[in-house]
Amino acid sequence: MTTPFVAITATSRVHDAIERVRVNQAYVQAVESRGLVPLVVPPLAEPAHVARILDRVDGLVLTGGEDVNPARYGAAPHEQTHPPHDRRDATEIALVLEAERRALPTLAICRGLQVVNVALGGTLVQDLPSERPASLAHDGAERDARVHEVRVRDGSRLAHALGATCVVANSSHHQAIDRLAPGLVATAVSSDGVIEGIELEAPGWWMLGVQWHPEELVGTPEDWDRRLFEAFAAACAQRAVR
Ligand code: MN
């Protein structure tokens, strides 16, 4: 049996006066515990290198992190929007387009869901508390606390993966999808209308995006998030034997 390899995106951050590549260990553990071999992809100086990277993997995990530069979707920055990380944006947008071209299994988490939407032509709400004041508190600090309900469209790829049409998720985001990119459908939503899950209208590309952090919830009694990683692992394994 071929063990699938999965690319996991990372950011870079200055720590002790040195810029370092970093990614939360929770992503690595969630992937590795489902039988996948994780390979970390840093923000690249040369985004065209993503094609060489994806030649060598069977799946892609787009991780959480900084806000996407609003210039990427034609908006001026809101005062609450983070300073941009242009190398990371360029790398991850290139990864999305290349993964789409190859129909490479892709799991897009939090910022990852937002990157997919922007890469394919959609826009973002830059700050839920100020732009959608009636929305729930989505920017919780407790990363493994299930804080709000998410309704999942019956019959969707996401519902099938989770094994449920209603779950309770964690929430650590102040941005969200505004206008969906062409070809994407919202298959999960919270009670205030915030989009919490996306997939493709056409089923050819296994891509699931979730606004919550399933990697922080794989150890909870509920099996939804373990199932999500298992569905991703199965799609990667199918790819690996080709
Ligand atoms: Mn949320």
PDB file of C-alpha atoms and ligand atoms in Angstrom:
ATOM      1  CA  MET A   1       0.000   0.000   0.000  1.00  0.00           C
ATOM      2  CA  THR A   2       1.254   3.481  -0.876  1.00  0.00           C
ATOM      3  CA  THR A   3       1.219   5.924   2.022  1.00  0.00           C
ATOM      4  CA  PRO A   4      -0.299   9.203   0.830  1.00  0.00           C
ATOM      5  CA  PHE A   5       1.718  12.407   1.168  1.00  0.00           C
ATOM      6  CA  VAL A   6      -0.078  15.622   2.045  1.00  0.00           C
ATOM      7  CA  ALA A   7       1.171  19.196   1.678  1.00  0.00           C
ATOM      8  CA  ILE A   8       0.297  21.418   4.665  1.00  0.00           C
ATOM      9  CA  THR A   9       0.645  25.176   4.247  1.00  0.00           C
ATOM     10  CA  ALA A  10       2.474  27.279   6.816  1.00  0.00           C
ATOM     11  CA  THR A  11       3.089  30.908   7.595  1.00  0.00           C
ATOM     12  CA  SER A  12       6.228  32.746   8.639  1.00  0.00           C
ATOM     13  CA  ARG A  13       6.537  34.944  11.666  1.00  0.00           C
ATOM     14  CA  VAL A  14       9.264  36.885  13.433  1.00  0.00           C
ATOM     15  CA  HIS A  15      10.177  35.150  16.688  1.00  0.00           C
ATOM     16  CA  ASP A  16      13.248  36.191  18.729  1.00  0.00           C
ATOM     17  CA  ALA A  17      14.100  38.694  15.956  1.00  0.00           C
ATOM     18  CA  ILE A  18      14.307  35.971  13.279  1.00  0.00           C
ATOM     19  CA  GLU A  19      11.672  35.220  10.641  1.00  0.00           C
ATOM     20  CA  ARG A  20      10.682  31.557  11.007  1.00  0.00           C
ATOM     21  CA  VAL A  21       8.308  29.169   9.218  1.00  0.00           C
ATOM     22  CA  ARG A  22       5.525  27.985  11.510  1.00  0.00           C
ATOM     23  CA  VAL A  23       2.401  25.826  11.486  1.00  0.00           C
ATOM     24  CA  ASN A  24       0.261  24.596  14.380  1.00  0.00           C
ATOM     25  CA  GLN A  25       1.187  21.065  15.361  1.00  0.00           C
ATOM     26  CA  ALA A  26      -2.546  20.198  15.576  1.00  0.00           C
ATOM     27  CA  TYR A  27      -2.759  20.056  11.740  1.00  0.00           C
ATOM     28  CA  VAL A  28       0.262  17.759  11.548  1.00  0.00           C
ATOM     29  CA  GLN A  29      -1.148  15.432  14.214  1.00  0.00           C
ATOM     30  CA  ALA A  30      -4.661  15.335  12.726  1.00  0.00           C
ATOM     31  CA  VAL A  31      -3.242  14.356   9.336  1.00  0.00           C
ATOM     32  CA  GLU A  32      -0.617  11.927  10.597  1.00  0.00           C
ATOM     33  CA  SER A  33      -3.074  10.138  12.893  1.00  0.00           C
ATOM     34  CA  ARG A  34      -5.220   9.367   9.818  1.00  0.00           C
ATOM     35  CA  GLY A  35      -2.310   7.585   8.114  1.00  0.00           C
ATOM     36  CA  LEU A  36      -1.098  10.471   5.933  1.00  0.00           C
ATOM     37  CA  VAL A  37       2.486  11.755   5.761  1.00  0.00           C
ATOM     38  CA  PRO A  38       2.561  15.533   6.299  1.00  0.00           C
ATOM     39  CA  LEU A  39       4.957  17.793   4.363  1.00  0.00           C
ATOM     40  CA  VAL A  40       5.047  21.453   5.363  1.00  0.00           C
ATOM     41  CA  VAL A  41       4.999  24.051   2.569  1.00  0.00           C
ATOM     42  CA  PRO A  42       6.375  27.467   3.603  1.00  0.00           C
ATOM     43  CA  PRO A  43       5.451  30.808   2.017  1.00  0.00           C
ATOM     44  CA  LEU A  44       7.563  30.748  -1.164  1.00  0.00           C
ATOM     45  CA  ALA A  45       9.545  33.485  -2.874  1.00  0.00           C
ATOM     46  CA  GLU A  46       8.621  31.791  -6.161  1.00  0.00           C
ATOM     47  CA  PRO A  47       4.919  30.753  -6.248  1.00  0.00           C
ATOM     48  CA  ALA A  48       5.464  28.891  -9.545  1.00  0.00           C
ATOM     49  CA  HIS A  49       7.284  26.211  -7.513  1.00  0.00           C
ATOM     50  CA  VAL A  50       3.922  24.949  -6.247  1.00  0.00           C
ATOM     51  CA  ALA A  51       3.530  22.787  -9.362  1.00  0.00           C
ATOM     52  CA  ARG A  52       6.732  20.880  -8.481  1.00  0.00           C
ATOM     53  CA  ILE A  53       5.509  20.463  -4.904  1.00  0.00           C
ATOM     54  CA  LEU A  54       2.089  19.156  -5.922  1.00  0.00           C
ATOM     55  CA  ASP A  55       3.761  16.660  -8.295  1.00  0.00           C
ATOM     56  CA  ARG A  56       4.930  14.896  -5.137  1.00  0.00           C
ATOM     57  CA  VAL A  57       1.835  14.830  -2.938  1.00  0.00           C
ATOM     58  CA  ASP A  58      -1.609  13.206  -2.949  1.00  0.00           C
ATOM     59  CA  GLY A  59      -3.484  15.942  -1.097  1.00  0.00           C
ATOM     60  CA  LEU A  60      -3.366  19.517   0.167  1.00  0.00           C
ATOM     61  CA  VAL A  61      -4.333  21.074   3.512  1.00  0.00           C
ATOM     62  CA  LEU A  62      -4.734  24.860   3.501  1.00  0.00           C
ATOM     63  CA  THR A  63      -4.335  25.994   7.105  1.00  0.00           C
ATOM     64  CA  GLY A  64      -5.632  28.918   9.170  1.00  0.00           C
ATOM     65  CA  GLY A  65      -3.863  32.192   9.836  1.00  0.00           C
ATOM     66  CA  GLU A  66      -3.631  35.782   8.675  1.00  0.00           C
ATOM     67  CA  ASP A  67      -6.293  37.658   6.743  1.00  0.00           C
ATOM     68  CA  VAL A  68      -5.918  37.550   2.958  1.00  0.00           C
ATOM     69  CA  ASN A  69      -4.753  40.898   1.542  1.00  0.00           C
ATOM     70  CA  PRO A  70      -8.047  42.606   0.492  1.00  0.00           C
ATOM     71  CA  ALA A  71      -6.287  43.843  -2.669  1.00  0.00           C
ATOM     72  CA  ARG A  72      -6.602  40.211  -3.822  1.00  0.00           C
ATOM     73  CA  TYR A  73     -10.383  40.675  -4.094  1.00  0.00           C
ATOM     74  CA  GLY A  74     -10.381  44.341  -5.070  1.00  0.00           C
ATOM     75  CA  ALA A  75     -11.175  45.875  -1.661  1.00  0.00           C
ATOM     76  CA  ALA A  76      -9.460  48.519   0.446  1.00  0.00           C
ATOM     77  CA  PRO A  77      -8.243  47.237   3.820  1.00  0.00           C
ATOM     78  CA  HIS A  78     -10.638  47.570   6.760  1.00  0.00           C
ATOM     79  CA  GLU A  79      -9.008  48.977   9.915  1.00  0.00           C
ATOM     80  CA  GLN A  80      -9.448  45.594  11.670  1.00  0.00           C
ATOM     81  CA  THR A  81      -7.800  43.622   8.852  1.00  0.00           C
ATOM     82  CA  HIS A  82      -4.370  42.139   9.660  1.00  0.00           C
ATOM     83  CA  PRO A  83      -1.209  43.389   7.944  1.00  0.00           C
ATOM     84  CA  PRO A  84      -0.855  41.396   4.714  1.00  0.00           C
ATOM     85  CA  HIS A  85       1.468  38.406   4.229  1.00  0.00           C
ATOM     86  CA  ASP A  86       1.879  38.659   0.471  1.00  0.00           C
ATOM     87  CA  ARG A  87       4.244  35.706   0.000  1.00  0.00           C
ATOM     88  CA  ARG A  88       1.837  33.433   1.846  1.00  0.00           C
ATOM     89  CA  ASP A  89      -1.150  34.745  -0.145  1.00  0.00           C
ATOM     90  CA  ALA A  90       0.706  34.268  -3.441  1.00  0.00           C
ATOM     91  CA  THR A  91       1.838  30.750  -2.500  1.00  0.00           C
ATOM     92  CA  GLU A  92      -1.580  29.570  -1.347  1.00  0.00           C
ATOM     93  CA  ILE A  93      -3.513  31.129  -4.238  1.00  0.00           C
ATOM     94  CA  ALA A  94      -1.096  29.408  -6.642  1.00  0.00           C
ATOM     95  CA  LEU A  95      -1.621  26.136  -4.720  1.00  0.00           C
ATOM     96  CA  VAL A  96      -5.415  26.412  -5.024  1.00  0.00           C
ATOM     97  CA  LEU A  97      -5.298  27.052  -8.775  1.00  0.00           C
ATOM     98  CA  GLU A  98      -2.842  24.204  -9.339  1.00  0.00           C
ATOM     99  CA  ALA A  99      -4.829  21.833  -7.078  1.00  0.00           C
ATOM    100  CA  GLU A 100      -7.994  22.714  -9.004  1.00  0.00           C
ATOM    101  CA  ARG A 101      -6.250  22.051 -12.327  1.00  0.00           C
ATOM    102  CA  ARG A 102      -5.204  18.583 -11.113  1.00  0.00           C
ATOM    103  CA  ALA A 103      -8.348  17.908  -9.047  1.00  0.00           C
ATOM    104  CA  LEU A 104      -6.035  17.216  -6.093  1.00  0.00           C
ATOM    105  CA  PRO A 105      -7.937  16.361  -2.873  1.00  0.00           C
ATOM    106  CA  THR A 106      -7.976  19.572  -0.818  1.00  0.00           C
ATOM    107  CA  LEU A 107      -9.083  20.314   2.724  1.00  0.00           C
ATOM    108  CA  ALA A 108      -9.333  24.073   3.302  1.00  0.00           C
ATOM    109  CA  ILE A 109      -9.529  25.182   6.934  1.00  0.00           C
ATOM    110  CA  CYS A 110     -10.528  28.652   8.219  1.00  0.00           C
ATOM    111  CA  ARG A 111      -8.224  31.035   6.292  1.00  0.00           C
ATOM    112  CA  GLY A 112      -7.890  28.133   3.833  1.00  0.00           C
ATOM    113  CA  LEU A 113     -11.612  28.309   2.964  1.00  0.00           C
ATOM    114  CA  GLN A 114     -11.233  32.075   2.510  1.00  0.00           C
ATOM    115  CA  VAL A 115      -8.154  31.607   0.289  1.00  0.00           C
ATOM    116  CA  VAL A 116     -10.046  29.137  -1.940  1.00  0.00           C
ATOM    117  CA  ASN A 117     -12.930  31.594  -2.302  1.00  0.00           C
ATOM    118  CA  VAL A 118     -10.603  34.503  -3.148  1.00  0.00           C
ATOM    119  CA  ALA A 119      -8.427  32.418  -5.506  1.00  0.00           C
ATOM    120  CA  LEU A 120     -11.541  31.409  -7.483  1.00  0.00           C
ATOM    121  CA  GLY A 121     -12.917  34.966  -7.652  1.00  0.00           C
ATOM    122  CA  GLY A 122     -14.991  35.528  -4.491  1.00  0.00           C
ATOM    123  CA  THR A 123     -14.814  38.209  -1.789  1.00  0.00           C
ATOM    124  CA  LEU A 124     -14.645  38.324   2.027  1.00  0.00           C
ATOM    125  CA  VAL A 125     -16.331  40.136   4.899  1.00  0.00           C
ATOM    126  CA  GLN A 126     -13.250  41.772   6.461  1.00  0.00           C
ATOM    127  CA  ASP A 127     -14.529  42.078  10.013  1.00  0.00           C
ATOM    128  CA  LEU A 128     -17.718  40.350  11.199  1.00  0.00           C
ATOM    129  CA  PRO A 129     -18.118  42.310  14.498  1.00  0.00           C
ATOM    130  CA  SER A 130     -18.111  45.695  12.729  1.00  0.00           C
ATOM    131  CA  GLU A 131     -19.588  44.764   9.322  1.00  0.00           C
ATOM    132  CA  ARG A 132     -22.186  42.222  10.529  1.00  0.00           C
ATOM    133  CA  PRO A 133     -22.879  43.387  14.091  1.00  0.00           C
ATOM    134  CA  ALA A 134     -25.869  41.037  14.413  1.00  0.00           C
ATOM    135  CA  SER A 135     -23.692  37.973  13.842  1.00  0.00           C
ATOM    136  CA  LEU A 136     -22.775  35.461  16.550  1.00  0.00           C
ATOM    137  CA  ALA A 137     -19.450  35.712  18.397  1.00  0.00           C
ATOM    138  CA  HIS A 138     -17.243  33.866  15.882  1.00  0.00           C
ATOM    139  CA  ASP A 139     -13.876  34.969  17.223  1.00  0.00           C
ATOM    140  CA  GLY A 140     -13.610  32.711  20.266  1.00  0.00           C
ATOM    141  CA  ALA A 141     -10.293  32.263  22.021  1.00  0.00           C
ATOM    142  CA  GLU A 142     -10.911  28.671  23.160  1.00  0.00           C
ATOM    143  CA  ARG A 143      -9.765  26.713  20.154  1.00  0.00           C
ATOM    144  CA  ASP A 144     -11.236  23.336  21.110  1.00  0.00           C
ATOM    145  CA  ALA A 145     -14.611  24.566  22.443  1.00  0.00           C
ATOM    146  CA  ARG A 146     -17.709  23.764  20.366  1.00  0.00           C
ATOM    147  CA  VAL A 147     -19.451  27.150  20.503  1.00  0.00           C
ATOM    148  CA  HIS A 148     -21.989  27.451  17.678  1.00  0.00           C
ATOM    149  CA  GLU A 149     -24.222  25.287  15.560  1.00  0.00           C
ATOM    150  CA  VAL A 150     -23.513  24.661  11.899  1.00  0.00           C
ATOM    151  CA  ARG A 151     -26.275  23.438   9.571  1.00  0.00           C
ATOM    152  CA  VAL A 152     -24.942  21.256   6.784  1.00  0.00           C
ATOM    153  CA  ARG A 153     -26.791  20.728   3.511  1.00  0.00           C
ATOM    154  CA  ASP A 154     -28.267  17.244   3.308  1.00  0.00           C
ATOM    155  CA  GLY A 155     -26.696  15.239   0.497  1.00  0.00           C
ATOM    156  CA  SER A 156     -23.578  17.428   0.292  1.00  0.00           C
ATOM    157  CA  ARG A 157     -20.055  16.006   0.256  1.00  0.00           C
ATOM    158  CA  LEU A 158     -19.530  17.731   3.610  1.00  0.00           C
ATOM    159  CA  ALA A 159     -22.611  16.135   5.212  1.00  0.00           C
ATOM    160  CA  HIS A 160     -21.455  12.758   3.954  1.00  0.00           C
ATOM    161  CA  ALA A 161     -17.956  13.311   5.410  1.00  0.00           C
ATOM    162  CA  LEU A 162     -19.200  14.554   8.796  1.00  0.00           C
ATOM    163  CA  GLY A 163     -21.994  11.972   8.994  1.00  0.00           C
ATOM    164  CA  ALA A 164     -24.385  14.717  10.137  1.00  0.00           C
ATOM    165  CA  THR A 165     -26.449  17.656   8.900  1.00  0.00           C
ATOM    166  CA  CYS A 166     -26.106  19.611  12.135  1.00  0.00           C
ATOM    167  CA  VAL A 167     -22.875  19.890  14.110  1.00  0.00           C
ATOM    168  CA  VAL A 168     -21.520  22.228  16.768  1.00  0.00           C
ATOM    169  CA  ALA A 169     -18.184  23.763  15.823  1.00  0.00           C
ATOM    170  CA  ASN A 170     -15.418  25.841  17.323  1.00  0.00           C
ATOM    171  CA  SER A 171     -14.977  29.334  15.911  1.00  0.00           C
ATOM    172  CA  SER A 172     -11.792  31.426  15.728  1.00  0.00           C
ATOM    173  CA  HIS A 173     -12.377  33.828  12.849  1.00  0.00           C
ATOM    174  CA  HIS A 174     -13.264  37.499  12.451  1.00  0.00           C
ATOM    175  CA  GLN A 175     -13.621  37.293   8.662  1.00  0.00           C
ATOM    176  CA  ALA A 176     -15.974  35.203   6.496  1.00  0.00           C
ATOM    177  CA  ILE A 177     -17.016  34.651   2.898  1.00  0.00           C
ATOM    178  CA  ASP A 178     -19.057  37.530   1.459  1.00  0.00           C
ATOM    179  CA  ARG A 179     -19.639  36.801  -2.257  1.00  0.00           C
ATOM    180  CA  LEU A 180     -19.051  33.175  -3.206  1.00  0.00           C
ATOM    181  CA  ALA A 181     -16.728  32.492  -6.126  1.00  0.00           C
ATOM    182  CA  PRO A 182     -18.324  31.071  -9.300  1.00  0.00           C
ATOM    183  CA  GLY A 183     -18.513  27.269  -9.106  1.00  0.00           C
ATOM    184  CA  LEU A 184     -18.563  27.159  -5.295  1.00  0.00           C
ATOM    185  CA  VAL A 185     -21.600  26.377  -3.155  1.00  0.00           C
ATOM    186  CA  ALA A 186     -22.120  27.056   0.535  1.00  0.00           C
ATOM    187  CA  THR A 187     -22.949  23.688   2.070  1.00  0.00           C
ATOM    188  CA  ALA A 188     -22.773  24.795   5.710  1.00  0.00           C
ATOM    189  CA  VAL A 189     -24.010  27.889   7.480  1.00  0.00           C
ATOM    190  CA  SER A 190     -24.377  29.114  11.070  1.00  0.00           C
ATOM    191  CA  SER A 191     -27.709  30.454  12.380  1.00  0.00           C
ATOM    192  CA  ASP A 192     -26.692  34.068  11.562  1.00  0.00           C
ATOM    193  CA  GLY A 193     -26.121  33.207   7.902  1.00  0.00           C
ATOM    194  CA  VAL A 194     -22.299  33.131   8.036  1.00  0.00           C
ATOM    195  CA  ILE A 195     -20.920  30.601   5.561  1.00  0.00           C
ATOM    196  CA  GLU A 196     -19.166  27.793   7.466  1.00  0.00           C
ATOM    197  CA  GLY A 197     -18.566  25.273   4.672  1.00  0.00           C
ATOM    198  CA  ILE A 198     -17.973  25.230   0.916  1.00  0.00           C
ATOM    199  CA  GLU A 199     -17.518  22.725  -1.861  1.00  0.00           C
ATOM    200  CA  LEU A 200     -17.699  22.569  -5.653  1.00  0.00           C
ATOM    201  CA  GLU A 201     -20.949  22.715  -7.599  1.00  0.00           C
ATOM    202  CA  ALA A 202     -19.464  20.113  -9.977  1.00  0.00           C
ATOM    203  CA  PRO A 203     -18.249  17.043  -8.080  1.00  0.00           C
ATOM    204  CA  GLY A 204     -15.023  16.396 -10.050  1.00  0.00           C
ATOM    205  CA  TRP A 205     -12.634  18.026  -7.556  1.00  0.00           C
ATOM    206  CA  TRP A 206     -12.663  16.697  -3.958  1.00  0.00           C
ATOM    207  CA  MET A 207     -12.398  20.031  -2.137  1.00  0.00           C
ATOM    208  CA  LEU A 208     -14.005  20.722   1.211  1.00  0.00           C
ATOM    209  CA  GLY A 209     -13.687  24.040   2.981  1.00  0.00           C
ATOM    210  CA  VAL A 210     -14.715  24.628   6.584  1.00  0.00           C
ATOM    211  CA  GLN A 211     -14.616  27.905   8.487  1.00  0.00           C
ATOM    212  CA  TRP A 212     -14.051  26.147  11.808  1.00  0.00           C
ATOM    213  CA  HIS A 213     -10.939  24.264  13.016  1.00  0.00           C
ATOM    214  CA  PRO A 214     -11.559  20.476  12.791  1.00  0.00           C
ATOM    215  CA  GLU A 215      -7.894  19.776  13.623  1.00  0.00           C
ATOM    216  CA  GLU A 216      -8.547  21.093  17.156  1.00  0.00           C
ATOM    217  CA  LEU A 217     -11.616  18.839  17.605  1.00  0.00           C
ATOM    218  CA  VAL A 218     -10.384  15.368  16.603  1.00  0.00           C
ATOM    219  CA  GLY A 219     -10.052  14.413  20.289  1.00  0.00           C
ATOM    220  CA  THR A 220     -13.636  15.278  21.318  1.00  0.00           C
ATOM    221  CA  PRO A 221     -16.371  12.674  22.026  1.00  0.00           C
ATOM    222  CA  GLU A 222     -18.221  13.713  18.823  1.00  0.00           C
ATOM    223  CA  ASP A 223     -16.766  11.961  15.782  1.00  0.00           C
ATOM    224  CA  TRP A 224     -17.658  14.606  13.110  1.00  0.00           C
ATOM    225  CA  ASP A 225     -14.179  16.095  12.805  1.00  0.00           C
ATOM    226  CA  ARG A 226     -12.377  12.733  12.896  1.00  0.00           C
ATOM    227  CA  ARG A 227     -14.719  11.638  10.090  1.00  0.00           C
ATOM    228  CA  LEU A 228     -13.848  14.768   8.090  1.00  0.00           C
ATOM    229  CA  PHE A 229     -10.121  13.919   8.210  1.00  0.00           C
ATOM    230  CA  GLU A 230     -10.928  10.273   7.440  1.00  0.00           C
ATOM    231  CA  ALA A 231     -12.881  11.300   4.318  1.00  0.00           C
ATOM    232  CA  PHE A 232      -9.946  13.480   3.249  1.00  0.00           C
ATOM    233  CA  ALA A 233      -7.504  10.618   3.923  1.00  0.00           C
ATOM    234  CA  ALA A 234      -9.644   8.261   1.814  1.00  0.00           C
ATOM    235  CA  ALA A 235      -9.643  10.740  -1.095  1.00  0.00           C
ATOM    236  CA  CYS A 236      -5.821  11.084  -0.802  1.00  0.00           C
ATOM    237  CA  ALA A 237      -5.361   7.301  -0.624  1.00  0.00           C
ATOM    238  CA  GLN A 238      -7.416   6.859  -3.796  1.00  0.00           C
ATOM    239  CA  ARG A 239      -5.128   9.393  -5.458  1.00  0.00           C
ATOM    240  CA  ALA A 240      -1.960   7.710  -4.179  1.00  0.00           C
ATOM    241  CA  VAL A 241      -2.678   4.339  -5.853  1.00  0.00           C
ATOM    242  CA  ARG A 242      -3.143   5.871  -9.307  1.00  0.00           C
TER     243      ARG A 242
HETATM  244 MN    MN B   1     -17.845  30.471  13.100  1.00  0.00          MN
END
